[in-house]
Short mmCIF file of N, CA and C in Angstrom, two decimals:
data_model
loop_
_atom_site.label_atom_id
_atom_site.label_comp_id
_atom_site.label_asym_id
_atom_site.label_seq_id
_atom_site.Cartn_x
_atom_site.Cartn_y
_atom_site.Cartn_z
N UNK A 1390 12.82 -16.14 11.24
CA UNK A 1390 12.11 -15.56 10.10
C UNK A 1390 13.05 -14.65 9.34
N UNK A 1391 13.01 -14.74 8.02
CA UNK A 1391 13.80 -13.82 7.21
C UNK A 1391 13.07 -12.49 7.12
N UNK A 1392 13.83 -11.46 6.87
CA UNK A 1392 13.25 -10.12 6.77
C UNK A 1392 12.28 -10.06 5.58
N UNK A 1393 11.12 -9.45 5.76
CA UNK A 1393 10.15 -9.35 4.67
C UNK A 1393 10.68 -8.50 3.51
N UNK A 1394 10.14 -8.75 2.34
CA UNK A 1394 10.40 -7.90 1.18
C UNK A 1394 9.24 -6.91 1.12
N UNK A 1395 9.55 -5.65 1.28
CA UNK A 1395 8.51 -4.62 1.38
C UNK A 1395 8.00 -4.22 0.01
N UNK A 1396 6.75 -3.86 -0.04
CA UNK A 1396 6.12 -3.36 -1.26
C UNK A 1396 6.59 -1.93 -1.49
N UNK A 1397 6.94 -1.61 -2.73
CA UNK A 1397 7.42 -0.26 -3.04
C UNK A 1397 6.28 0.62 -3.57
N UNK A 1398 6.52 1.89 -3.51
CA UNK A 1398 5.55 2.85 -4.05
C UNK A 1398 5.32 2.60 -5.54
N UNK A 1399 6.41 2.31 -6.27
CA UNK A 1399 6.30 2.06 -7.71
C UNK A 1399 5.43 0.83 -7.99
N UNK A 1400 5.56 -0.20 -7.18
CA UNK A 1400 4.74 -1.40 -7.37
C UNK A 1400 3.26 -1.09 -7.14
N UNK A 1401 2.97 -0.34 -6.11
CA UNK A 1401 1.57 -0.01 -5.81
C UNK A 1401 0.99 0.88 -6.90
N UNK A 1402 1.76 1.85 -7.37
CA UNK A 1402 1.28 2.72 -8.45
C UNK A 1402 1.04 1.92 -9.73
N UNK A 1403 1.89 0.94 -10.01
CA UNK A 1403 1.71 0.08 -11.19
C UNK A 1403 0.41 -0.72 -11.06
N UNK A 1404 0.19 -1.31 -9.90
CA UNK A 1404 -1.04 -2.09 -9.67
C UNK A 1404 -2.27 -1.20 -9.79
N UNK A 1405 -2.19 0.00 -9.22
CA UNK A 1405 -3.31 0.94 -9.31
C UNK A 1405 -3.64 1.25 -10.77
N UNK A 1406 -2.62 1.54 -11.56
CA UNK A 1406 -2.84 1.86 -12.98
C UNK A 1406 -3.46 0.67 -13.71
N UNK A 1407 -3.00 -0.53 -13.41
CA UNK A 1407 -3.55 -1.73 -14.05
C UNK A 1407 -5.02 -1.91 -13.70
N UNK A 1408 -5.37 -1.68 -12.45
CA UNK A 1408 -6.77 -1.81 -12.02
C UNK A 1408 -7.64 -0.76 -12.70
N UNK A 1409 -7.14 0.45 -12.82
CA UNK A 1409 -7.90 1.52 -13.48
C UNK A 1409 -8.10 1.19 -14.96
N UNK A 1410 -7.07 0.64 -15.61
CA UNK A 1410 -7.20 0.27 -17.02
C UNK A 1410 -8.28 -0.78 -17.22
N UNK A 1411 -8.38 -1.72 -16.30
CA UNK A 1411 -9.36 -2.80 -16.42
C UNK A 1411 -10.76 -2.32 -16.05
N UNK A 1412 -10.88 -1.63 -14.94
CA UNK A 1412 -12.20 -1.29 -14.41
C UNK A 1412 -12.66 0.14 -14.63
N UNK A 1413 -11.76 0.99 -15.11
CA UNK A 1413 -12.11 2.38 -15.31
C UNK A 1413 -11.91 3.19 -14.04
N UNK A 1414 -11.91 4.48 -14.20
CA UNK A 1414 -11.74 5.38 -13.06
C UNK A 1414 -10.71 6.44 -13.36
N UNK A 1415 -10.36 7.18 -12.35
CA UNK A 1415 -9.41 8.28 -12.48
C UNK A 1415 -7.99 7.80 -12.24
N UNK A 1416 -7.11 8.21 -13.12
CA UNK A 1416 -5.69 7.90 -12.98
C UNK A 1416 -5.05 8.92 -12.04
N UNK A 1417 -4.04 8.48 -11.33
CA UNK A 1417 -3.22 9.43 -10.60
C UNK A 1417 -3.26 9.32 -9.09
N UNK A 1418 -2.26 9.94 -8.54
CA UNK A 1418 -2.04 9.95 -7.10
C UNK A 1418 -2.55 11.28 -6.55
N UNK A 1419 -3.34 11.22 -5.51
CA UNK A 1419 -3.88 12.43 -4.88
C UNK A 1419 -2.90 13.02 -3.88
N UNK A 1420 -2.24 12.15 -3.11
CA UNK A 1420 -1.34 12.62 -2.05
C UNK A 1420 -0.24 11.59 -1.82
N UNK A 1421 0.97 11.90 -2.27
CA UNK A 1421 2.09 10.96 -2.14
C UNK A 1421 2.42 10.67 -0.68
N UNK A 1422 2.26 11.64 0.19
CA UNK A 1422 2.53 11.44 1.61
C UNK A 1422 1.62 10.39 2.23
N UNK A 1423 0.36 10.39 1.81
CA UNK A 1423 -0.58 9.39 2.33
C UNK A 1423 -0.21 7.98 1.86
N UNK A 1424 0.26 7.87 0.62
CA UNK A 1424 0.68 6.56 0.13
C UNK A 1424 1.93 6.08 0.86
N UNK A 1425 2.90 6.97 1.01
CA UNK A 1425 4.13 6.59 1.70
C UNK A 1425 3.85 6.23 3.16
N UNK A 1426 2.93 6.93 3.78
CA UNK A 1426 2.53 6.61 5.15
C UNK A 1426 1.91 5.21 5.22
N UNK A 1427 1.05 4.90 4.27
CA UNK A 1427 0.42 3.58 4.24
C UNK A 1427 1.45 2.48 4.04
N UNK A 1428 2.43 2.72 3.19
CA UNK A 1428 3.46 1.72 2.93
C UNK A 1428 4.41 1.55 4.10
N UNK A 1429 4.52 2.56 4.92
CA UNK A 1429 5.41 2.48 6.09
C UNK A 1429 4.78 1.73 7.25
N UNK A 1430 3.46 1.68 7.31
CA UNK A 1430 2.79 1.09 8.47
C UNK A 1430 3.24 -0.34 8.77
N UNK A 1431 3.26 -1.27 7.79
CA UNK A 1431 3.71 -2.62 8.12
C UNK A 1431 5.19 -2.67 8.52
N UNK A 1432 5.98 -1.76 7.98
CA UNK A 1432 7.40 -1.73 8.36
C UNK A 1432 7.56 -1.32 9.82
N UNK A 1433 6.76 -0.37 10.26
CA UNK A 1433 6.79 0.02 11.68
C UNK A 1433 6.31 -1.13 12.56
N UNK A 1434 5.26 -1.80 12.12
CA UNK A 1434 4.76 -2.93 12.91
C UNK A 1434 5.83 -4.01 13.03
N UNK A 1435 6.54 -4.27 11.96
CA UNK A 1435 7.61 -5.27 11.98
C UNK A 1435 8.73 -4.83 12.93
N UNK A 1436 9.08 -3.56 12.86
CA UNK A 1436 10.15 -3.03 13.72
C UNK A 1436 9.79 -3.15 15.20
N UNK A 1437 8.50 -3.12 15.50
CA UNK A 1437 8.06 -3.22 16.89
C UNK A 1437 7.59 -4.63 17.27
N UNK A 1438 7.99 -5.62 16.47
CA UNK A 1438 7.79 -7.00 16.87
C UNK A 1438 6.75 -7.82 16.16
N UNK A 1439 5.96 -7.22 15.29
CA UNK A 1439 4.96 -8.00 14.56
C UNK A 1439 5.64 -8.70 13.39
N UNK A 1440 5.69 -10.03 13.44
CA UNK A 1440 6.37 -10.79 12.39
C UNK A 1440 5.43 -11.67 11.59
N UNK A 1441 4.16 -11.65 11.88
CA UNK A 1441 3.19 -12.47 11.17
C UNK A 1441 2.99 -11.92 9.76
N UNK A 1442 3.33 -12.72 8.76
CA UNK A 1442 3.27 -12.28 7.37
C UNK A 1442 1.87 -11.86 6.95
N UNK A 1443 0.87 -12.63 7.35
CA UNK A 1443 -0.50 -12.29 6.98
C UNK A 1443 -0.95 -10.99 7.63
N UNK A 1444 -0.54 -10.76 8.86
CA UNK A 1444 -0.90 -9.52 9.54
C UNK A 1444 -0.23 -8.33 8.85
N UNK A 1445 1.02 -8.49 8.44
CA UNK A 1445 1.71 -7.40 7.75
C UNK A 1445 1.06 -7.13 6.39
N UNK A 1446 0.66 -8.18 5.68
CA UNK A 1446 -0.01 -8.00 4.39
C UNK A 1446 -1.36 -7.31 4.58
N UNK A 1447 -2.10 -7.72 5.60
CA UNK A 1447 -3.39 -7.08 5.89
C UNK A 1447 -3.20 -5.62 6.26
N UNK A 1448 -2.10 -5.32 6.91
CA UNK A 1448 -1.81 -3.94 7.28
C UNK A 1448 -1.63 -3.07 6.04
N UNK A 1449 -0.97 -3.61 5.01
CA UNK A 1449 -0.85 -2.89 3.73
C UNK A 1449 -2.24 -2.59 3.18
N UNK A 1450 -3.07 -3.62 3.09
CA UNK A 1450 -4.40 -3.45 2.50
C UNK A 1450 -5.22 -2.41 3.26
N UNK A 1451 -5.21 -2.51 4.57
CA UNK A 1451 -5.99 -1.56 5.37
C UNK A 1451 -5.45 -0.14 5.24
N UNK A 1452 -4.15 0.02 5.34
CA UNK A 1452 -3.56 1.36 5.30
C UNK A 1452 -3.78 2.03 3.95
N UNK A 1453 -3.60 1.28 2.87
CA UNK A 1453 -3.79 1.86 1.53
C UNK A 1453 -5.25 2.25 1.32
N UNK A 1454 -6.17 1.38 1.73
CA UNK A 1454 -7.59 1.70 1.52
C UNK A 1454 -8.07 2.83 2.42
N UNK A 1455 -7.58 2.91 3.63
CA UNK A 1455 -8.00 3.98 4.55
C UNK A 1455 -7.40 5.34 4.20
N UNK A 1456 -6.18 5.35 3.71
CA UNK A 1456 -5.51 6.63 3.46
C UNK A 1456 -6.01 7.34 2.21
N UNK A 1457 -6.62 6.63 1.29
CA UNK A 1457 -7.17 7.23 0.06
C UNK A 1457 -6.14 8.12 -0.65
N UNK A 1458 -4.98 7.56 -0.92
CA UNK A 1458 -3.91 8.33 -1.55
C UNK A 1458 -4.14 8.54 -3.04
N UNK A 1459 -4.96 7.70 -3.66
CA UNK A 1459 -5.19 7.80 -5.10
C UNK A 1459 -6.47 8.57 -5.39
N UNK A 1460 -6.56 9.08 -6.62
CA UNK A 1460 -7.76 9.80 -7.02
C UNK A 1460 -8.97 8.87 -7.08
N UNK A 1461 -8.72 7.60 -7.38
CA UNK A 1461 -9.80 6.63 -7.51
C UNK A 1461 -9.27 5.23 -7.22
N UNK A 1462 -10.16 4.32 -6.92
CA UNK A 1462 -9.84 2.89 -6.76
C UNK A 1462 -8.83 2.60 -5.67
N UNK A 1463 -9.07 3.12 -4.48
CA UNK A 1463 -8.18 2.82 -3.35
C UNK A 1463 -8.41 1.41 -2.89
#
């Protein structure tokens, strides 16, 4: 398996802003540390042996939604 291409903070912030523009809500990041923690979770899982792409992608979704790093639309 080739090494995954990780999602960046800038990419997630861009997607968040696009979703807010379409659906409405509050712009902005509530806690950068929570977002960075969420983005690191799949990387840690990969480092400890999890190589399933779908599991790593699901880990992003779960971590971002649970951490509530944004003011709205997590």
